Amino acid sequence: MKTNDVILQTTTKVVFFIIFLFSIHIFFAGHYTPGGGFVGGLLTTGAIVLLLLAFDLKTVQKALPFNFTIMTAIGLLLALGTAAGSIFFNVPFFTHAFDYFTLPLFGKTSLHTAMVFDAGVFLVVVGSAITIIQSIGGDS
């Protein structure tokens, strides 16, 4: 059981959202600049680890009630499904499709199937890393 670290816990709540929002930015910017699903997943994992350092495991599990093993499986299905989708359209492996759409808040935007692949990678990185960390931290 941890002592009452009010300053650490309050700061962690603020910094968690800053890191998480930056990871979402890195995820979406990954098609045109460095970043993407892997780096965004690592940043999100780092933000969750920060929560685990400031709070105990049960508190974080209550605040983030996700089954990270299922998250990993969904990420694998997304990544493999996107990669294997080219088989159904008789194009080379890992061929991605894209088009330009006009979205209400974003204006003219290009949407790629590569983003679905990156979402799968994001979920695999976060799910597997947090599963490992929880299994190590849950032993004590």
PDB file of C-alpha atoms in Angstrom:
ATOM      1  CA  MET A   1       0.000   0.000   0.000  1.00  0.00           C
ATOM      2  CA  LYS A   2       1.314   3.418  -0.949  1.00  0.00           C
ATOM      3  CA  THR A   3       1.348   6.509   1.209  1.00  0.00           C
ATOM      4  CA  ASN A   4      -0.868   9.454   0.381  1.00  0.00           C
ATOM      5  CA  ASP A   5       1.113  11.203  -2.375  1.00  0.00           C
ATOM      6  CA  VAL A   6      -1.317  13.977  -3.275  1.00  0.00           C
ATOM      7  CA  ILE A   7       1.131  16.018  -5.350  1.00  0.00           C
ATOM      8  CA  LEU A   8       2.362  12.999  -7.325  1.00  0.00           C
ATOM      9  CA  GLN A   9      -1.158  11.719  -7.984  1.00  0.00           C
ATOM     10  CA  THR A  10      -2.549  15.121  -8.997  1.00  0.00           C
ATOM     11  CA  THR A  11       0.379  15.799 -11.315  1.00  0.00           C
ATOM     12  CA  THR A  12       0.091  12.312 -12.779  1.00  0.00           C
ATOM     13  CA  LYS A  13      -3.558  12.870 -13.696  1.00  0.00           C
ATOM     14  CA  VAL A  14      -2.642  15.983 -15.685  1.00  0.00           C
ATOM     15  CA  VAL A  15       0.500  14.561 -17.283  1.00  0.00           C
ATOM     16  CA  PHE A  16      -1.339  11.344 -18.239  1.00  0.00           C
ATOM     17  CA  PHE A  17      -3.773  13.256 -20.426  1.00  0.00           C
ATOM     18  CA  ILE A  18      -1.009  15.353 -21.977  1.00  0.00           C
ATOM     19  CA  ILE A  19       0.979  12.233 -22.915  1.00  0.00           C
ATOM     20  CA  PHE A  20      -2.154  10.418 -24.101  1.00  0.00           C
ATOM     21  CA  LEU A  21      -3.252  13.305 -26.328  1.00  0.00           C
ATOM     22  CA  PHE A  22       0.275  13.562 -27.739  1.00  0.00           C
ATOM     23  CA  SER A  23       0.222   9.819 -28.484  1.00  0.00           C
ATOM     24  CA  ILE A  24      -3.026  10.267 -30.424  1.00  0.00           C
ATOM     25  CA  HIS A  25      -1.397  13.125 -32.369  1.00  0.00           C
ATOM     26  CA  ILE A  26       1.654  10.966 -33.122  1.00  0.00           C
ATOM     27  CA  PHE A  27      -0.636   8.124 -34.210  1.00  0.00           C
ATOM     28  CA  PHE A  28      -2.497  10.276 -36.743  1.00  0.00           C
ATOM     29  CA  ALA A  29       0.620  12.117 -37.929  1.00  0.00           C
ATOM     30  CA  GLY A  30       2.414   8.848 -38.644  1.00  0.00           C
ATOM     31  CA  HIS A  31       1.477   8.740 -42.329  1.00  0.00           C
ATOM     32  CA  TYR A  32       3.245  11.966 -43.210  1.00  0.00           C
ATOM     33  CA  THR A  33       5.828  12.409 -40.445  1.00  0.00           C
ATOM     34  CA  PRO A  34       7.608  10.031 -38.043  1.00  0.00           C
ATOM     35  CA  GLY A  35       5.200   8.243 -35.758  1.00  0.00           C
ATOM     36  CA  GLY A  36       2.303   5.879 -36.254  1.00  0.00           C
ATOM     37  CA  GLY A  37       0.835   2.964 -34.374  1.00  0.00           C
ATOM     38  CA  PHE A  38       4.007   1.679 -32.752  1.00  0.00           C
ATOM     39  CA  VAL A  39       5.258   4.990 -31.374  1.00  0.00           C
ATOM     40  CA  GLY A  40       1.742   6.058 -30.373  1.00  0.00           C
ATOM     41  CA  GLY A  41       1.292   2.741 -28.577  1.00  0.00           C
ATOM     42  CA  LEU A  42       4.572   3.182 -26.720  1.00  0.00           C
ATOM     43  CA  LEU A  43       3.551   6.663 -25.570  1.00  0.00           C
ATOM     44  CA  THR A  44       0.163   5.393 -24.387  1.00  0.00           C
ATOM     45  CA  THR A  45       1.880   2.549 -22.555  1.00  0.00           C
ATOM     46  CA  GLY A  46       4.203   5.062 -20.914  1.00  0.00           C
ATOM     47  CA  ALA A  47       1.217   7.126 -19.780  1.00  0.00           C
ATOM     48  CA  ILE A  48      -0.433   4.058 -18.241  1.00  0.00           C
ATOM     49  CA  VAL A  49       2.831   3.074 -16.536  1.00  0.00           C
ATOM     50  CA  LEU A  50       2.948   6.574 -15.050  1.00  0.00           C
ATOM     51  CA  LEU A  51      -0.515   5.925 -13.592  1.00  0.00           C
ATOM     52  CA  LEU A  52       0.716   2.615 -12.194  1.00  0.00           C
ATOM     53  CA  LEU A  53       3.644   4.366 -10.503  1.00  0.00           C
ATOM     54  CA  ALA A  54       1.420   6.974  -8.853  1.00  0.00           C
ATOM     55  CA  PHE A  55      -1.494   4.700  -7.950  1.00  0.00           C
ATOM     56  CA  ASP A  56      -1.762   1.025  -7.123  1.00  0.00           C
ATOM     57  CA  LEU A  57      -2.645  -1.684  -9.640  1.00  0.00           C
ATOM     58  CA  LYS A  58      -6.241  -2.130  -8.440  1.00  0.00           C
ATOM     59  CA  THR A  59      -6.989   1.599  -8.751  1.00  0.00           C
ATOM     60  CA  VAL A  60      -5.664   1.722 -12.322  1.00  0.00           C
ATOM     61  CA  GLN A  61      -7.581  -1.443 -13.249  1.00  0.00           C
ATOM     62  CA  LYS A  62     -10.740   0.181 -11.886  1.00  0.00           C
ATOM     63  CA  ALA A  63     -10.079   3.401 -13.834  1.00  0.00           C
ATOM     64  CA  LEU A  64      -9.151   1.552 -17.064  1.00  0.00           C
ATOM     65  CA  PRO A  65     -11.406  -1.524 -17.090  1.00  0.00           C
ATOM     66  CA  PHE A  66      -9.966  -3.036 -20.265  1.00  0.00           C
ATOM     67  CA  ASN A  67      -8.928  -6.609 -20.803  1.00  0.00           C
ATOM     68  CA  PHE A  68      -5.547  -5.940 -22.375  1.00  0.00           C
ATOM     69  CA  THR A  69      -5.221  -9.534 -23.596  1.00  0.00           C
ATOM     70  CA  ILE A  70      -8.382  -9.115 -25.677  1.00  0.00           C
ATOM     71  CA  MET A  71      -7.054  -5.735 -26.836  1.00  0.00           C
ATOM     72  CA  THR A  72      -3.939  -7.498 -28.132  1.00  0.00           C
ATOM     73  CA  ALA A  73      -6.046 -10.088 -29.966  1.00  0.00           C
ATOM     74  CA  ILE A  74      -8.232  -7.411 -31.588  1.00  0.00           C
ATOM     75  CA  GLY A  75      -5.099  -5.533 -32.662  1.00  0.00           C
ATOM     76  CA  LEU A  76      -3.644  -8.676 -34.236  1.00  0.00           C
ATOM     77  CA  LEU A  77      -6.884  -9.305 -36.105  1.00  0.00           C
ATOM     78  CA  LEU A  78      -6.945  -5.723 -37.417  1.00  0.00           C
ATOM     79  CA  ALA A  79      -3.317  -5.799 -38.524  1.00  0.00           C
ATOM     80  CA  LEU A  80      -3.493  -9.234 -40.130  1.00  0.00           C
ATOM     81  CA  GLY A  81      -6.891  -8.532 -41.679  1.00  0.00           C
ATOM     82  CA  THR A  82      -5.664  -5.330 -43.278  1.00  0.00           C
ATOM     83  CA  ALA A  83      -2.548  -7.009 -44.605  1.00  0.00           C
ATOM     84  CA  ALA A  84      -4.453 -10.045 -45.893  1.00  0.00           C
ATOM     85  CA  GLY A  85      -7.221  -7.924 -47.407  1.00  0.00           C
ATOM     86  CA  SER A  86      -5.156  -7.626 -50.547  1.00  0.00           C
ATOM     87  CA  ILE A  87      -5.725 -11.342 -51.199  1.00  0.00           C
ATOM     88  CA  PHE A  88      -9.457 -10.733 -51.626  1.00  0.00           C
ATOM     89  CA  PHE A  89      -8.908  -7.894 -54.114  1.00  0.00           C
ATOM     90  CA  ASN A  90      -6.225  -9.717 -56.120  1.00  0.00           C
ATOM     91  CA  VAL A  91      -3.525  -7.094 -55.561  1.00  0.00           C
ATOM     92  CA  PRO A  92       0.000  -7.509 -54.127  1.00  0.00           C
ATOM     93  CA  PHE A  93       0.323  -8.235 -50.406  1.00  0.00           C
ATOM     94  CA  PHE A  94       0.068  -5.167 -48.149  1.00  0.00           C
ATOM     95  CA  THR A  95      -1.402  -2.980 -50.898  1.00  0.00           C
ATOM     96  CA  HIS A  96      -3.369  -0.245 -49.186  1.00  0.00           C
ATOM     97  CA  ALA A  97      -6.230   1.827 -50.540  1.00  0.00           C
ATOM     98  CA  PHE A  98      -6.874   5.512 -49.902  1.00  0.00           C
ATOM     99  CA  ASP A  99      -9.221   8.230 -51.016  1.00  0.00           C
ATOM    100  CA  TYR A 100      -9.978  11.855 -50.198  1.00  0.00           C
ATOM    101  CA  PHE A 101     -13.060  12.749 -48.189  1.00  0.00           C
ATOM    102  CA  THR A 102     -14.526  16.005 -46.929  1.00  0.00           C
ATOM    103  CA  LEU A 103     -15.118  15.623 -43.208  1.00  0.00           C
ATOM    104  CA  PRO A 104     -17.146  18.161 -41.198  1.00  0.00           C
ATOM    105  CA  LEU A 105     -14.438  19.374 -38.810  1.00  0.00           C
ATOM    106  CA  PHE A 106     -11.302  18.448 -40.774  1.00  0.00           C
ATOM    107  CA  GLY A 107     -12.186  19.514 -44.308  1.00  0.00           C
ATOM    108  CA  LYS A 108     -10.586  17.622 -47.190  1.00  0.00           C
ATOM    109  CA  THR A 109      -8.799  14.648 -45.645  1.00  0.00           C
ATOM    110  CA  SER A 110      -7.193  11.515 -47.041  1.00  0.00           C
ATOM    111  CA  LEU A 111      -8.201   8.285 -45.324  1.00  0.00           C
ATOM    112  CA  HIS A 112      -6.027   5.181 -45.703  1.00  0.00           C
ATOM    113  CA  THR A 113      -6.487   1.523 -44.933  1.00  0.00           C
ATOM    114  CA  ALA A 114      -2.944   1.788 -43.563  1.00  0.00           C
ATOM    115  CA  MET A 115      -4.496   3.627 -40.623  1.00  0.00           C
ATOM    116  CA  VAL A 116      -6.481   0.489 -39.773  1.00  0.00           C
ATOM    117  CA  PHE A 117      -3.200  -1.443 -39.805  1.00  0.00           C
ATOM    118  CA  ASP A 118      -1.619   1.193 -37.545  1.00  0.00           C
ATOM    119  CA  ALA A 119      -4.592   0.943 -35.185  1.00  0.00           C
ATOM    120  CA  GLY A 120      -3.942  -2.786 -34.961  1.00  0.00           C
ATOM    121  CA  VAL A 121      -0.269  -2.195 -34.191  1.00  0.00           C
ATOM    122  CA  PHE A 122      -1.262   0.424 -31.592  1.00  0.00           C
ATOM    123  CA  LEU A 123      -3.585  -2.032 -29.840  1.00  0.00           C
ATOM    124  CA  VAL A 124      -1.001  -4.844 -29.938  1.00  0.00           C
ATOM    125  CA  VAL A 125       1.724  -2.653 -28.435  1.00  0.00           C
ATOM    126  CA  VAL A 126      -0.472  -1.260 -25.649  1.00  0.00           C
ATOM    127  CA  GLY A 127      -2.196  -4.562 -24.923  1.00  0.00           C
ATOM    128  CA  SER A 128       0.885  -6.726 -24.788  1.00  0.00           C
ATOM    129  CA  ALA A 129       3.041  -4.253 -22.840  1.00  0.00           C
ATOM    130  CA  ILE A 130       0.388  -3.557 -20.200  1.00  0.00           C
ATOM    131  CA  THR A 131      -0.426  -7.278 -19.902  1.00  0.00           C
ATOM    132  CA  ILE A 132       3.247  -7.982 -19.172  1.00  0.00           C
ATOM    133  CA  ILE A 133       3.502  -5.096 -16.713  1.00  0.00           C
ATOM    134  CA  GLN A 134       0.313  -6.127 -14.903  1.00  0.00           C
ATOM    135  CA  SER A 135       1.428  -9.722 -14.626  1.00  0.00           C
ATOM    136  CA  ILE A 136       4.787  -8.659 -13.170  1.00  0.00           C
ATOM    137  CA  GLY A 137       3.236  -6.085 -10.833  1.00  0.00           C
ATOM    138  CA  GLY A 138       0.360  -8.321  -9.760  1.00  0.00           C
ATOM    139  CA  ASP A 139       2.662 -10.853  -8.095  1.00  0.00           C
ATOM    140  CA  SER A 140       3.471  -8.675  -5.114  1.00  0.00           C
TER     141      SER A 140
END
